PDB file of C-alpha atoms in Angstrom:
ATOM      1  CA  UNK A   1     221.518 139.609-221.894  1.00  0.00           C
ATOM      2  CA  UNK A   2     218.003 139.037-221.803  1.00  0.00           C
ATOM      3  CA  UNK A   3     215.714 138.958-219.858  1.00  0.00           C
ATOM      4  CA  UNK A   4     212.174 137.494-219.839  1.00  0.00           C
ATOM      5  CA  UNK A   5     209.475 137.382-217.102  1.00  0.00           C
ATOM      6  CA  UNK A   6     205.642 136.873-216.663  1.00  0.00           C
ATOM      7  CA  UNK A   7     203.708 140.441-216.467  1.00  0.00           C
ATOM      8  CA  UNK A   8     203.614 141.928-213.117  1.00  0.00           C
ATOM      9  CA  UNK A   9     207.127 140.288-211.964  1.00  0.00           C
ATOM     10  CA  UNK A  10     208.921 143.804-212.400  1.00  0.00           C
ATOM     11  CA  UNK A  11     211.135 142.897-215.542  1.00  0.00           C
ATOM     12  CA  UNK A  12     211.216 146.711-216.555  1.00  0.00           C
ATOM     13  CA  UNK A  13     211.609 148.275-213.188  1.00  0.00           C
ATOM     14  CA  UNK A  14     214.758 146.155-212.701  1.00  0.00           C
ATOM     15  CA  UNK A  15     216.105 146.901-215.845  1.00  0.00           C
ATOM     16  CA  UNK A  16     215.562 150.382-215.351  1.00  0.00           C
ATOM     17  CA  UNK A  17     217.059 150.047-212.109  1.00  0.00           C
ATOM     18  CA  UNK A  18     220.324 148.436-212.615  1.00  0.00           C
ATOM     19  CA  UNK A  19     221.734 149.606-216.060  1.00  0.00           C
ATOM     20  CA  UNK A  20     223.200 153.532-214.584  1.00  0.00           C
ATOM     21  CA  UNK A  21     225.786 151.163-212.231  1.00  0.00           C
ATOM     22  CA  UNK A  22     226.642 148.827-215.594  1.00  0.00           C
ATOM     23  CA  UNK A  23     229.000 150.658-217.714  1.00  0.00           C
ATOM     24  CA  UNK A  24     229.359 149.416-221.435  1.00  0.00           C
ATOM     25  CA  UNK A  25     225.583 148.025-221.402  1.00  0.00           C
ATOM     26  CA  UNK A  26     222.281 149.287-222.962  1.00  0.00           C
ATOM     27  CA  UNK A  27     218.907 148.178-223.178  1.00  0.00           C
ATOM     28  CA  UNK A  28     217.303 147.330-226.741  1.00  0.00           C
ATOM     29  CA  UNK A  29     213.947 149.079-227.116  1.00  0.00           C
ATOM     30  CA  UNK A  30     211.602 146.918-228.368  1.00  0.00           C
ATOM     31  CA  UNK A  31     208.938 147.634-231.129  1.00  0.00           C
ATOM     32  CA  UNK A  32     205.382 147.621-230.569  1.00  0.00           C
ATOM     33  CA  UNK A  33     202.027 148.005-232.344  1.00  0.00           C
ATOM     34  CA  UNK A  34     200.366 148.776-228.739  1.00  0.00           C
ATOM     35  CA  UNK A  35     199.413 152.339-227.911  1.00  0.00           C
ATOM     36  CA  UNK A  36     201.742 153.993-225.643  1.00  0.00           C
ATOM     37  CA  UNK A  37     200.361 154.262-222.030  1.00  0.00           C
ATOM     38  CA  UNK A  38     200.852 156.957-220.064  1.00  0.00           C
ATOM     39  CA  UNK A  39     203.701 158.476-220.016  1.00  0.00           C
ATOM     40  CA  UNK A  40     205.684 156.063-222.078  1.00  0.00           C
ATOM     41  CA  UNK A  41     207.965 157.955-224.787  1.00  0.00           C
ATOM     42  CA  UNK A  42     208.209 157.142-228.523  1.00  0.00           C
ATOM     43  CA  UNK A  43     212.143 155.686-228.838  1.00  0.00           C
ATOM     44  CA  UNK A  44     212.812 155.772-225.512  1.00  0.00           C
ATOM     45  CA  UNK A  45     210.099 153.277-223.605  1.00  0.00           C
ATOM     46  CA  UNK A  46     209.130 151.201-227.579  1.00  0.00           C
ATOM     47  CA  UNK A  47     209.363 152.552-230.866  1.00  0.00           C
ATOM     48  CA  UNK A  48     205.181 152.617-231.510  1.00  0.00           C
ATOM     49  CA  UNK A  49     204.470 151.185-234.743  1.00  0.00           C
ATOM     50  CA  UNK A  50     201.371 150.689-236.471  1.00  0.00           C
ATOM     51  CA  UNK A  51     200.243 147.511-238.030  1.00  0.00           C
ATOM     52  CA  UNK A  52     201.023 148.403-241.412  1.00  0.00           C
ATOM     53  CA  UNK A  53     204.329 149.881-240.478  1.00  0.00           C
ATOM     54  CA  UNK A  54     205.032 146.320-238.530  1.00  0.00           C
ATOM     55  CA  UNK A  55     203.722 144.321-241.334  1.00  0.00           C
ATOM     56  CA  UNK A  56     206.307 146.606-243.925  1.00  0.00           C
ATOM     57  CA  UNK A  57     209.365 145.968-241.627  1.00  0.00           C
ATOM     58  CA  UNK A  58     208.320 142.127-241.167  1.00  0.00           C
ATOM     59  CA  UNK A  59     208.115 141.617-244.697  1.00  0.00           C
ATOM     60  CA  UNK A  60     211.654 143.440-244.821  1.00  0.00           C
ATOM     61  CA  UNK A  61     213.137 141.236-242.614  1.00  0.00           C
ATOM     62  CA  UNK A  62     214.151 143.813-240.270  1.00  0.00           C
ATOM     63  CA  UNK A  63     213.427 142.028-237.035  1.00  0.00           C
ATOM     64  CA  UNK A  64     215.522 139.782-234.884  1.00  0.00           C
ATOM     65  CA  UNK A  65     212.453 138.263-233.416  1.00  0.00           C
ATOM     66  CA  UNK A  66     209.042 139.167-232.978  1.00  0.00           C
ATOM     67  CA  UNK A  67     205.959 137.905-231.349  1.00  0.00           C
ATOM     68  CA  UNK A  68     202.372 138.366-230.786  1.00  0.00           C
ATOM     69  CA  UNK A  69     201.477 139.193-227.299  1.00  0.00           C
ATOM     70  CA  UNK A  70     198.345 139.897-225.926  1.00  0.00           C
ATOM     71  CA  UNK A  71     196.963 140.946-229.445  1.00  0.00           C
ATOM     72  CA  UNK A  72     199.733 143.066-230.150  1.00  0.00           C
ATOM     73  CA  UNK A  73     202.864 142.590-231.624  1.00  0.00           C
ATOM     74  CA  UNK A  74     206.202 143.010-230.569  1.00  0.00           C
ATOM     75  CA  UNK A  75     209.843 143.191-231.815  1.00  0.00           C
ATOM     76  CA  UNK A  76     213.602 143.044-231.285  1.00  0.00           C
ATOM     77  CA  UNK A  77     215.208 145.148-234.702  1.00  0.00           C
ATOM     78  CA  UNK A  78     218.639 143.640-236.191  1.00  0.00           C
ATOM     79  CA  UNK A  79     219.616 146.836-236.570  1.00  0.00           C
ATOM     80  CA  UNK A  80     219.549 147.082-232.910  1.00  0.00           C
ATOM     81  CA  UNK A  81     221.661 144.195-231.593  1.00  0.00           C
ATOM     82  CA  UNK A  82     224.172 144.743-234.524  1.00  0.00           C
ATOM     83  CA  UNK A  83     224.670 148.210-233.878  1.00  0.00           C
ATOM     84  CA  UNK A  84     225.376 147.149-230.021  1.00  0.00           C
ATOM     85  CA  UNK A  85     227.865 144.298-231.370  1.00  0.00           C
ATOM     86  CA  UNK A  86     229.663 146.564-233.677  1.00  0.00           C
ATOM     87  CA  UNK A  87     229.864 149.230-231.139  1.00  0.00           C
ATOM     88  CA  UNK A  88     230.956 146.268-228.296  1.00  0.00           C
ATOM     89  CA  UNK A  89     228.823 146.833-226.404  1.00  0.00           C
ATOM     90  CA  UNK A  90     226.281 144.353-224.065  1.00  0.00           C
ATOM     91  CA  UNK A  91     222.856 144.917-224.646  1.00  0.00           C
ATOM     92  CA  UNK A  92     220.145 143.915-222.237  1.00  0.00           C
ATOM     93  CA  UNK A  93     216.936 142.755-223.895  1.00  0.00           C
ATOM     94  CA  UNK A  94     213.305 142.950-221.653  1.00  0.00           C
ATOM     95  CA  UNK A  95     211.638 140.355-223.886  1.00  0.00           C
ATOM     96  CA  UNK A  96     208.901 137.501-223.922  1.00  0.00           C
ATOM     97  CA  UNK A  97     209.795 133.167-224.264  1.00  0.00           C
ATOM     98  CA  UNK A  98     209.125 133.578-227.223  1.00  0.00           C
ATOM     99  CA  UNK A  99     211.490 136.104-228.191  1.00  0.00           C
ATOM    100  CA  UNK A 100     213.975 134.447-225.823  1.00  0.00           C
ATOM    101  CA  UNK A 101     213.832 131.424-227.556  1.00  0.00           C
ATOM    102  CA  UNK A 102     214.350 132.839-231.416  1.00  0.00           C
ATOM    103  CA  UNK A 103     217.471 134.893-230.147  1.00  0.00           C
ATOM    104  CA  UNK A 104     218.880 131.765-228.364  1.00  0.00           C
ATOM    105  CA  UNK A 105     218.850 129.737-231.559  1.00  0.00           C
ATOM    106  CA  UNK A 106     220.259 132.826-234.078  1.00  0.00           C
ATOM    107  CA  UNK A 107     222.933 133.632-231.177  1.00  0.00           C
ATOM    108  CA  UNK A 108     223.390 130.499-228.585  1.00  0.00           C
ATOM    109  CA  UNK A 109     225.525 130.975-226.066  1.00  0.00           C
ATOM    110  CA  UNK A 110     226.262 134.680-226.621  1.00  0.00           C
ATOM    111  CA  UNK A 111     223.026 134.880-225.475  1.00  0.00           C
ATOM    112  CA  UNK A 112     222.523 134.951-221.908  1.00  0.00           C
ATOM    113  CA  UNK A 113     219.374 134.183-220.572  1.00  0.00           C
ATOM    114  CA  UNK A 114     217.379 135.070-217.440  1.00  0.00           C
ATOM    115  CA  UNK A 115     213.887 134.240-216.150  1.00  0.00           C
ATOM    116  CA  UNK A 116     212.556 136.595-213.140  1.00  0.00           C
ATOM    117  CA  UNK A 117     210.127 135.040-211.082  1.00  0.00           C
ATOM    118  CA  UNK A 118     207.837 136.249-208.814  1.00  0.00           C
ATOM    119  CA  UNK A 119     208.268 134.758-205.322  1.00  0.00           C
ATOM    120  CA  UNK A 120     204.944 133.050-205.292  1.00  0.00           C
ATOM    121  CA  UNK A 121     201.912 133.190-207.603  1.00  0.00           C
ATOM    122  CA  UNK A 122     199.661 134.701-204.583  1.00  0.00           C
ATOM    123  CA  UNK A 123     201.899 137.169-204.929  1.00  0.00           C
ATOM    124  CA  UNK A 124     202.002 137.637-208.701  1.00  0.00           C
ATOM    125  CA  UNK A 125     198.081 137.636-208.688  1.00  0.00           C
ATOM    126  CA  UNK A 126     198.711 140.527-206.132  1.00  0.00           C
ATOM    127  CA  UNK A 127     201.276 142.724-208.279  1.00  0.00           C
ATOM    128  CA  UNK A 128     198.712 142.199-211.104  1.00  0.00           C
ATOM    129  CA  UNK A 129     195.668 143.399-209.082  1.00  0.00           C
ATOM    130  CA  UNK A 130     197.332 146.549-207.610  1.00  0.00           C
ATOM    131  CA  UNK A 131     198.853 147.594-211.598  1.00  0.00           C
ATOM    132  CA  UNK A 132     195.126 148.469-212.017  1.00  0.00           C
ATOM    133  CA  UNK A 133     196.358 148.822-215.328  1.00  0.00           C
ATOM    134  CA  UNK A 134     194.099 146.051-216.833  1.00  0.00           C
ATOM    135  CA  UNK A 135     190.518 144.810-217.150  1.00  0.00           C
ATOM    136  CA  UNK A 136     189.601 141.640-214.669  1.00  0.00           C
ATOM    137  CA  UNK A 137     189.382 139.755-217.987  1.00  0.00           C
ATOM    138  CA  UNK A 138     193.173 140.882-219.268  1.00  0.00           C
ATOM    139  CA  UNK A 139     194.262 140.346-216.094  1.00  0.00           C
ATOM    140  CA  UNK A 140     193.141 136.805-215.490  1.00  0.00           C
ATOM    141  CA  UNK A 141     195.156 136.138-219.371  1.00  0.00           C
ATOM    142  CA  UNK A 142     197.864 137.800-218.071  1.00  0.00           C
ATOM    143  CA  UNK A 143     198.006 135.227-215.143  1.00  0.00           C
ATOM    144  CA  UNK A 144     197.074 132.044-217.114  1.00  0.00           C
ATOM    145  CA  UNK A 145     200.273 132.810-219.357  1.00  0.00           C
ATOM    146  CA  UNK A 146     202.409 133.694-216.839  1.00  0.00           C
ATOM    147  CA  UNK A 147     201.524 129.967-215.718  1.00  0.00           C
ATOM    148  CA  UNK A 148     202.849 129.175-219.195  1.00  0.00           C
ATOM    149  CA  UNK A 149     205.476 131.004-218.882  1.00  0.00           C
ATOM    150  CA  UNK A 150     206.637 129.768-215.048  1.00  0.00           C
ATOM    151  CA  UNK A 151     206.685 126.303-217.059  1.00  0.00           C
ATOM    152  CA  UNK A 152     209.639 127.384-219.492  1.00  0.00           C
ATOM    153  CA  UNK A 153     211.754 129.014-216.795  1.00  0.00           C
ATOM    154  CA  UNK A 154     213.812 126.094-216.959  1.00  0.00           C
ATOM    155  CA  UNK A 155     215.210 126.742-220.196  1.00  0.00           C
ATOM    156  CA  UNK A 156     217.011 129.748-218.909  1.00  0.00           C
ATOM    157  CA  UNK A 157     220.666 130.115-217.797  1.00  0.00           C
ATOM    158  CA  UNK A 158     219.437 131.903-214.894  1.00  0.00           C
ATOM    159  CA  UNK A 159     216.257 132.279-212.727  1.00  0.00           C
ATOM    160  CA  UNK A 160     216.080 135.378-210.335  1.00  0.00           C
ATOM    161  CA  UNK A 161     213.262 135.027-207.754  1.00  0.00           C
ATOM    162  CA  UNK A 162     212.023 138.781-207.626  1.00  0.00           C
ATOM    163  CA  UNK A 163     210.823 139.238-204.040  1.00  0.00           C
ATOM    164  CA  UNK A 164     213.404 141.981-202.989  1.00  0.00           C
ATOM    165  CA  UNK A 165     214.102 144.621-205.829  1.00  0.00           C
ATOM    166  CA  UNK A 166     216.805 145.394-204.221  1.00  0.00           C
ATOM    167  CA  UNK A 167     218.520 141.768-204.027  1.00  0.00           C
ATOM    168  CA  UNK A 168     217.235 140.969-207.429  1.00  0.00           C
ATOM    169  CA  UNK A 169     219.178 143.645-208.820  1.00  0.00           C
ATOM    170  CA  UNK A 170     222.129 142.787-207.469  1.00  0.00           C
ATOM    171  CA  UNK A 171     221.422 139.073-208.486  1.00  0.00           C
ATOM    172  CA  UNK A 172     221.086 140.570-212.212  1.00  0.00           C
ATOM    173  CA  UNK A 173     223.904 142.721-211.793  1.00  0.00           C
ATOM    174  CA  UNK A 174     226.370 139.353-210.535  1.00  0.00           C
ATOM    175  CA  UNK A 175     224.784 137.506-213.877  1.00  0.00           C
ATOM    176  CA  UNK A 176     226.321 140.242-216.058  1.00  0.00           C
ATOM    177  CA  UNK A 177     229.477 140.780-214.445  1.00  0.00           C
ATOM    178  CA  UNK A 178     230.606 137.142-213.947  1.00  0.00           C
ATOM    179  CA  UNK A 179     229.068 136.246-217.530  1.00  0.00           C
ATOM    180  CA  UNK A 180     231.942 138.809-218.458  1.00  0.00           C
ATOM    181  CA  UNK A 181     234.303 137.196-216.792  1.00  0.00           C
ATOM    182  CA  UNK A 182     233.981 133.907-218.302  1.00  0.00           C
ATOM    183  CA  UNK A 183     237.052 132.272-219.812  1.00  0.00           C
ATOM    184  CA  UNK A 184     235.197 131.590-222.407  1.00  0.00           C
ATOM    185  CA  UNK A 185     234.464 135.128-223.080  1.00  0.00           C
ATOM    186  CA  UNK A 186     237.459 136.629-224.009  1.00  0.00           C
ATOM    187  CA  UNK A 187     238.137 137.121-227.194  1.00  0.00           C
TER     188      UNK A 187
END
């Protein structure tokens, strides 16, 4: 399952917030040559690479998909998604277009996509604003690609308009359960 949304639409929190009541799924932690933030835990939040560690496992081939966001880079491992197919287990992904796209085309329909929008972009300018997390010049970039980003939501099995947490996770949590379900599913 993954899922992809512009910054500031609460992709994480809802993650976070829905996998305890999903048994049998687990979320992928993503590589990253960003510095932690506050707070954020090597293995458990990303696995914090540096560049030339990045660059080493690129050449490798060890990722699933990676891209460049917001000058840093950022990665889904192979190891990671087969170790969650061999164990059979779902595996929920918190991941950019980009990324979305790449795993799409490697996996097609076994991968299920969903796009979480915010409810308006007033209110997505808001959520930035009040992260107070980023410059007025990284913010603005944040906004302009989430623009880009809005565009592509179309591509996506699902959308889930974010302006409840609460509904939203349910929404995400009916996605994964009925995507189960399907007939063509079983093995």
């Amino acid at each position: 399952f993954i899922v992809s949304a512009p910054s500031g639409t609460g992709k994480t929190t809802l993650c976070r917030r829905i996998l305890p009541s999903i048994p049998g799924i687990e979320r992928s932690v993503s590589c990253t040559t960003r510095p932690p933030r506050e707070g954020e835990v090597h293995g458990k939040d990303y696995v914090f690479l540096s560049d030339s560690d990045f660059d080493r496992m690129l050449a490798q081939g060890r990722f699933a998909e990676w891209a460049q966001v917001y000058g840093y880079r950022y990665g889904t491992l192979k190891k990671t998604i087969a170790d969650s197919l061999k164990k059979s287990r779902d595996l929920l992904l918190e991941i950019d277009v980009q990324g979305a796209y790449t795993l799409r085309k490697q996996f097609g329909a076994r991968a299920v996509t969903i796009f979480l929008s915010p409810p308006s972009l007033k209110e997505l300018r808001r959520r930035l604003e009040k992260r107070g997390k980023d410059t007025r010049k990284m913010m603005e970039a944040r906004f302009t690609q989430a623009l880009e980003e809005i565009a592509q939501r179309a591509s996506y099995d699902y959308i889930i308009v974010n302006d409840s947490l609460v509904d939203a996770g349910e929404k995400l949590k009916a996605i994964i359960i009925a995507e189960r379900c399907r007939r063509n599913k079983i093995p």
